[in-house]
GROMACS .gro file of C-alpha atoms in nm:
model
  283
    1UNK     CA    1   0.128  -1.112  -1.044
    2UNK     CA    2   0.113  -0.728  -0.974
    3UNK     CA    3   0.239  -0.564  -0.646
    4UNK     CA    4   0.043  -0.282  -0.520
    5UNK     CA    5   0.184  -0.082  -0.258
    6UNK     CA    6  -0.140   0.088  -0.121
    7UNK     CA    7  -0.149   0.393   0.126
    8UNK     CA    8  -0.392   0.355   0.390
    9UNK     CA    9  -0.484   0.482   0.719
   10UNK     CA   10  -0.382   0.804   0.924
   11UNK     CA   11  -0.185   1.075   0.829
   12UNK     CA   12  -0.117   1.453   0.833
   13UNK     CA   13  -0.399   1.484   0.560
   14UNK     CA   14  -0.642   1.209   0.680
   15UNK     CA   15  -0.688   1.203   1.050
   16UNK     CA   16  -0.415   1.489   1.103
   17UNK     CA   17  -0.179   1.251   1.289
   18UNK     CA   18   0.010   0.907   1.231
   19UNK     CA   19  -0.118   0.575   1.355
   20UNK     CA   20   0.065   0.432   1.659
   21UNK     CA   21   0.331   0.214   1.733
   22UNK     CA   22   0.292   0.075   2.097
   23UNK     CA   23   0.559   0.040   2.363
   24UNK     CA   24   0.556  -0.338   2.263
   25UNK     CA   25   0.587  -0.261   1.924
   26UNK     CA   26   0.229  -0.343   1.825
   27UNK     CA   27   0.100  -0.143   1.537
   28UNK     CA   28  -0.258   0.002   1.525
   29UNK     CA   29  -0.349   0.128   1.155
   30UNK     CA   30  -0.615   0.403   1.243
   31UNK     CA   31  -0.863   0.413   0.970
   32UNK     CA   32  -0.928   0.741   0.833
   33UNK     CA   33  -1.270   0.955   0.920
   34UNK     CA   34  -1.573   0.918   0.705
   35UNK     CA   35  -1.898   1.129   0.766
   36UNK     CA   36  -2.080   0.854   0.555
   37UNK     CA   37  -1.965   0.563   0.715
   38UNK     CA   38  -2.219   0.373   0.975
   39UNK     CA   39  -1.952   0.260   1.172
   40UNK     CA   40  -1.815   0.465   1.467
   41UNK     CA   41  -1.477   0.450   1.615
   42UNK     CA   42  -1.623   0.348   1.939
   43UNK     CA   43  -1.756   0.048   1.752
   44UNK     CA   44  -1.410  -0.085   1.659
   45UNK     CA   45  -1.271  -0.320   1.919
   46UNK     CA   46  -0.893  -0.302   2.008
   47UNK     CA   47  -0.701  -0.455   2.272
   48UNK     CA   48  -0.997  -0.533   2.521
   49UNK     CA   49  -1.173  -0.197   2.443
   50UNK     CA   50  -1.260   0.041   2.216
   51UNK     CA   51  -1.051   0.221   1.920
   52UNK     CA   52  -1.222   0.556   2.005
   53UNK     CA   53  -1.031   0.583   2.338
   54UNK     CA   54  -0.698   0.563   2.126
   55UNK     CA   55  -0.804   0.776   1.838
   56UNK     CA   56  -0.939   1.027   2.079
   57UNK     CA   57  -0.623   1.024   2.293
   58UNK     CA   58  -0.379   1.087   1.975
   59UNK     CA   59  -0.572   1.336   1.811
   60UNK     CA   60  -0.639   1.560   2.101
   61UNK     CA   61  -0.998   1.552   2.057
   62UNK     CA   62  -1.023   1.626   1.676
   63UNK     CA   63  -1.148   1.278   1.607
   64UNK     CA   64  -1.392   1.165   1.885
   65UNK     CA   65  -1.521   0.787   1.976
   66UNK     CA   66  -1.837   0.881   1.818
   67UNK     CA   67  -1.708   0.972   1.467
   68UNK     CA   68  -1.794   0.787   1.195
   69UNK     CA   69  -1.472   0.563   1.073
   70UNK     CA   70  -1.359   0.442   0.697
   71UNK     CA   71  -1.276   0.101   0.819
   72UNK     CA   72  -1.111  -0.028   0.478
   73UNK     CA   73  -0.926  -0.210   0.412
   74UNK     CA   74  -1.115  -0.437   0.666
   75UNK     CA   75  -0.891  -0.714   0.737
   76UNK     CA   76  -0.928  -0.803   1.097
   77UNK     CA   77  -1.220  -1.035   1.179
   78UNK     CA   78  -1.223  -0.952   1.560
   79UNK     CA   79  -1.296  -0.570   1.512
   80UNK     CA   80  -1.664  -0.570   1.445
   81UNK     CA   81  -1.961  -0.839   1.500
   82UNK     CA   82  -1.981  -1.007   1.184
   83UNK     CA   83  -2.237  -1.175   0.948
   84UNK     CA   84  -2.193  -1.525   0.836
   85UNK     CA   85  -1.973  -1.549   0.538
   86UNK     CA   86  -1.748  -1.242   0.622
   87UNK     CA   87  -1.411  -1.231   0.477
   88UNK     CA   88  -1.144  -0.955   0.435
   89UNK     CA   89  -1.177  -0.689   0.184
   90UNK     CA   90  -1.095  -0.386   0.034
   91UNK     CA   91  -1.298  -0.095  -0.107
   92UNK     CA   92  -1.162   0.167  -0.361
   93UNK     CA   93  -1.339   0.419  -0.637
   94UNK     CA   94  -1.295   0.736  -0.820
   95UNK     CA   95  -0.923   0.813  -0.970
   96UNK     CA   96  -0.771   0.534  -0.766
   97UNK     CA   97  -0.997   0.277  -0.881
   98UNK     CA   98  -0.929   0.435  -1.227
   99UNK     CA   99  -0.593   0.346  -1.188
  100UNK     CA  100  -0.607   0.013  -1.094
  101UNK     CA  101  -0.858  -0.074  -1.356
  102UNK     CA  102  -0.613   0.078  -1.627
  103UNK     CA  103  -0.342  -0.141  -1.465
  104UNK     CA  104  -0.561  -0.461  -1.486
  105UNK     CA  105  -0.524  -0.524  -1.096
  106UNK     CA  106  -0.731  -0.832  -1.063
  107UNK     CA  107  -0.724  -1.173  -0.922
  108UNK     CA  108  -0.402  -1.295  -0.796
  109UNK     CA  109  -0.221  -0.974  -0.750
  110UNK     CA  110  -0.124  -0.878  -0.419
  111UNK     CA  111  -0.195  -0.526  -0.227
  112UNK     CA  112   0.061  -0.423   0.084
  113UNK     CA  113  -0.085  -0.183   0.272
  114UNK     CA  114   0.143   0.095   0.405
  115UNK     CA  115   0.092   0.417   0.612
  116UNK     CA  116   0.235   0.672   0.843
  117UNK     CA  117   0.358   0.542   1.190
  118UNK     CA  118   0.501   0.714   1.505
  119UNK     CA  119   0.590   0.544   1.847
  120UNK     CA  120   0.341   0.645   2.119
  121UNK     CA  121   0.419   0.600   2.538
  122UNK     CA  122   0.173   0.602   2.817
  123UNK     CA  123   0.187   0.956   3.009
  124UNK     CA  124  -0.055   1.081   3.278
  125UNK     CA  125  -0.312   0.768   3.229
  126UNK     CA  126  -0.338   0.850   2.861
  127UNK     CA  127  -0.119   0.796   2.512
  128UNK     CA  128   0.132   1.041   2.381
  129UNK     CA  129   0.371   1.080   2.124
  130UNK     CA  130   0.716   0.926   2.204
  131UNK     CA  131   0.908   1.300   2.194
  132UNK     CA  132   1.234   1.117   2.044
  133UNK     CA  133   1.022   0.946   1.784
  134UNK     CA  134   1.008   1.039   1.424
  135UNK     CA  135   0.699   0.938   1.174
  136UNK     CA  136   0.786   0.679   0.926
  137UNK     CA  137   0.604   0.489   0.636
  138UNK     CA  138   0.555   0.099   0.738
  139UNK     CA  139   0.410  -0.186   0.584
  140UNK     CA  140   0.116  -0.254   0.791
  141UNK     CA  141  -0.118  -0.529   0.597
  142UNK     CA  142  -0.185  -0.749   0.300
  143UNK     CA  143  -0.450  -0.843   0.097
  144UNK     CA  144  -0.424  -1.105  -0.269
  145UNK     CA  145  -0.711  -1.041  -0.470
  146UNK     CA  146  -0.923  -1.338  -0.497
  147UNK     CA  147  -1.230  -1.109  -0.691
  148UNK     CA  148  -1.317  -0.778  -0.805
  149UNK     CA  149  -1.681  -0.670  -0.748
  150UNK     CA  150  -1.880  -0.381  -0.827
  151UNK     CA  151  -2.052  -0.238  -0.549
  152UNK     CA  152  -2.381  -0.215  -0.716
  153UNK     CA  153  -2.373  -0.584  -0.842
  154UNK     CA  154  -2.283  -0.687  -0.454
  155UNK     CA  155  -2.559  -0.491  -0.295
  156UNK     CA  156  -2.771  -0.783  -0.245
  157UNK     CA  157  -2.764  -1.160  -0.248
  158UNK     CA  158  -2.401  -1.355  -0.165
  159UNK     CA  159  -2.275  -0.991   0.005
  160UNK     CA  160  -2.525  -0.915   0.244
  161UNK     CA  161  -2.220  -0.977   0.502
  162UNK     CA  162  -2.025  -0.660   0.320
  163UNK     CA  163  -2.346  -0.437   0.377
  164UNK     CA  164  -2.174  -0.258   0.668
  165UNK     CA  165  -1.824  -0.168   0.474
  166UNK     CA  166  -1.797   0.253   0.385
  167UNK     CA  167  -1.802   0.140   0.024
  168UNK     CA  168  -2.146   0.009   0.031
  169UNK     CA  169  -2.251   0.365   0.194
  170UNK     CA  170  -2.147   0.530  -0.148
  171UNK     CA  171  -2.421   0.583  -0.410
  172UNK     CA  172  -2.373   0.723  -0.782
  173UNK     CA  173  -2.006   0.593  -0.854
  174UNK     CA  174  -1.982   0.338  -1.120
  175UNK     CA  175  -1.627   0.289  -1.037
  176UNK     CA  176  -1.686   0.198  -0.690
  177UNK     CA  177  -1.550  -0.178  -0.615
  178UNK     CA  178  -1.459  -0.398  -0.341
  179UNK     CA  179  -1.167  -0.633  -0.366
  180UNK     CA  180  -1.242  -0.975  -0.185
  181UNK     CA  181  -0.930  -1.155  -0.028
  182UNK     CA  182  -0.819  -1.492  -0.127
  183UNK     CA  183  -0.840  -1.743   0.150
  184UNK     CA  184  -0.492  -1.865   0.111
  185UNK     CA  185  -0.185  -1.690   0.004
  186UNK     CA  186  -0.079  -1.812  -0.375
  187UNK     CA  187   0.255  -1.703  -0.471
  188UNK     CA  188   0.484  -1.855  -0.708
  189UNK     CA  189   0.764  -2.049  -0.498
  190UNK     CA  190   0.551  -2.034  -0.156
  191UNK     CA  191   0.484  -2.401  -0.039
  192UNK     CA  192   0.342  -2.239   0.319
  193UNK     CA  193  -0.049  -2.246   0.387
  194UNK     CA  194  -0.069  -1.888   0.473
  195UNK     CA  195  -0.380  -1.641   0.450
  196UNK     CA  196  -0.483  -1.434   0.194
  197UNK     CA  197  -0.530  -1.145   0.427
  198UNK     CA  198  -0.379  -0.981   0.739
  199UNK     CA  199  -0.190  -0.765   0.935
  200UNK     CA  200   0.136  -0.745   1.039
  201UNK     CA  201   0.115  -0.706   1.437
  202UNK     CA  202   0.425  -0.546   1.514
  203UNK     CA  203   0.679  -0.319   1.369
  204UNK     CA  204   0.970  -0.484   1.194
  205UNK     CA  205   1.263  -0.266   1.058
  206UNK     CA  206   1.239  -0.501   0.731
  207UNK     CA  207   0.862  -0.334   0.674
  208UNK     CA  208   0.971  -0.001   0.727
  209UNK     CA  209   0.985   0.205   0.396
  210UNK     CA  210   1.093   0.524   0.505
  211UNK     CA  211   1.510   0.541   0.527
  212UNK     CA  212   1.692   0.541   0.862
  213UNK     CA  213   1.763   0.882   0.942
  214UNK     CA  214   1.577   1.062   0.649
  215UNK     CA  215   1.460   1.385   0.686
  216UNK     CA  216   1.139   1.346   0.493
  217UNK     CA  217   0.918   1.020   0.540
  218UNK     CA  218   0.908   0.991   0.156
  219UNK     CA  219   1.234   0.890   0.118
  220UNK     CA  220   1.215   0.534   0.099
  221UNK     CA  221   1.508   0.255   0.132
  222UNK     CA  222   1.362  -0.004  -0.081
  223UNK     CA  223   1.544  -0.357  -0.182
  224UNK     CA  224   1.806  -0.316  -0.436
  225UNK     CA  225   1.634  -0.522  -0.709
  226UNK     CA  226   1.346  -0.231  -0.736
  227UNK     CA  227   1.572  -0.011  -0.912
  228UNK     CA  228   1.420   0.027  -1.299
  229UNK     CA  229   1.714  -0.052  -1.517
  230UNK     CA  230   1.752  -0.240  -1.865
  231UNK     CA  231   1.392  -0.087  -1.973
  232UNK     CA  232   1.191  -0.213  -1.688
  233UNK     CA  233   0.882  -0.011  -1.612
  234UNK     CA  234   0.920   0.165  -1.304
  235UNK     CA  235   0.686   0.178  -1.016
  236UNK     CA  236   0.368   0.359  -1.125
  237UNK     CA  237   0.372   0.744  -1.042
  238UNK     CA  238   0.740   0.720  -1.025
  239UNK     CA  239   0.836   0.746  -1.396
  240UNK     CA  240   1.063   1.048  -1.329
  241UNK     CA  241   1.431   0.891  -1.320
  242UNK     CA  242   1.550   1.143  -1.088
  243UNK     CA  243   1.358   1.027  -0.807
  244UNK     CA  244   1.529   0.679  -0.812
  245UNK     CA  245   1.884   0.654  -0.675
  246UNK     CA  246   2.112   0.295  -0.701
  247UNK     CA  247   2.354   0.216  -0.393
  248UNK     CA  248   2.539  -0.084  -0.346
  249UNK     CA  249   2.289  -0.293  -0.134
  250UNK     CA  250   1.948  -0.081  -0.173
  251UNK     CA  251   1.777   0.144  -0.386
  252UNK     CA  252   1.647   0.481  -0.268
  253UNK     CA  253   1.343   0.644  -0.398
  254UNK     CA  254   1.147   0.979  -0.322
  255UNK     CA  255   0.838   0.827  -0.315
  256UNK     CA  256   0.520   1.084  -0.477
  257UNK     CA  257   0.347   1.277  -0.234
  258UNK     CA  258   0.000   1.209  -0.349
  259UNK     CA  259  -0.137   0.880  -0.496
  260UNK     CA  260  -0.275   0.609  -0.323
  261UNK     CA  261  -0.196   0.296  -0.532
  262UNK     CA  262   0.172   0.241  -0.687
  263UNK     CA  263   0.199  -0.084  -0.890
  264UNK     CA  264   0.485  -0.285  -1.004
  265UNK     CA  265   0.457  -0.528  -1.254
  266UNK     CA  266   0.567  -0.877  -1.112
  267UNK     CA  267   0.660  -1.020  -1.435
  268UNK     CA  268   0.899  -0.717  -1.497
  269UNK     CA  269   1.024  -0.764  -1.139
  270UNK     CA  270   1.038  -1.144  -1.066
  271UNK     CA  271   1.181  -1.046  -0.732
  272UNK     CA  272   0.873  -0.896  -0.593
  273UNK     CA  273   0.690  -1.207  -0.520
  274UNK     CA  274   0.949  -1.385  -0.299
  275UNK     CA  275   1.014  -1.085  -0.101
  276UNK     CA  276   0.629  -1.000  -0.043
  277UNK     CA  277   0.599  -1.372   0.061
  278UNK     CA  278   0.905  -1.316   0.303
  279UNK     CA  279   0.777  -1.050   0.470
  280UNK     CA  280   0.396  -1.215   0.527
  281UNK     CA  281   0.585  -1.563   0.621
  282UNK     CA  282   0.768  -1.374   0.900
  283UNK     CA  283   0.497  -1.183   1.041
   0.00000   0.00000   0.00000
């Protein structure tokens, strides 16, 4: 199994702000804007209303409810009306997909989606960023791959239910694919019946990547087993050993500011599967 840390959702470049952590601890991963999408923020259900209202308030109108949203990965069935046969999926294209392809990511491999989050609070009938909070990278969802399907092959027949998806609106990219979720999570040593894709509904310190009190959101605190020693291949995009620092009970990593898909080989790091399974089990 390969484990992929996949950067998705609002940040300072895409959307302009973090995704929110609500006062009750719920995390809402905001999909980035996408002018080619047929989905508008006001179409996406959230908390009995529309995600558009939340996006408009937090972005101070830079992103409006009528703007189009790149709902990808699409992991929550209740966010949109669905056609029969829908299942969670994730699309990738271009250079990022080239990296996944070159690393032979495919069936059985596990994406852990992370993004930039910050706490919010109600203020004068709207939402605002909690003044004493700081942004941090947090793992917010997962998808284990059942099948990789080129979008050009998926535009008809068995995948009619996916025609709404933003990657089905792209044209002329031979590397445009979708990753279909497994119906059940299958990891070595995991006996529980867990879904093959989903979101972590609440913030947990165990899924926070940014180190506590770090001055930079890309300073990560990872499990001790992540340290690339004894000839093991580092997390992709992190071959520079100066990025890595070993501590007694954890590993510190200066994460790459660019790049969407960071891949770890589970054969070289057998601790990865039980670690990921434990995160999902305790969601």
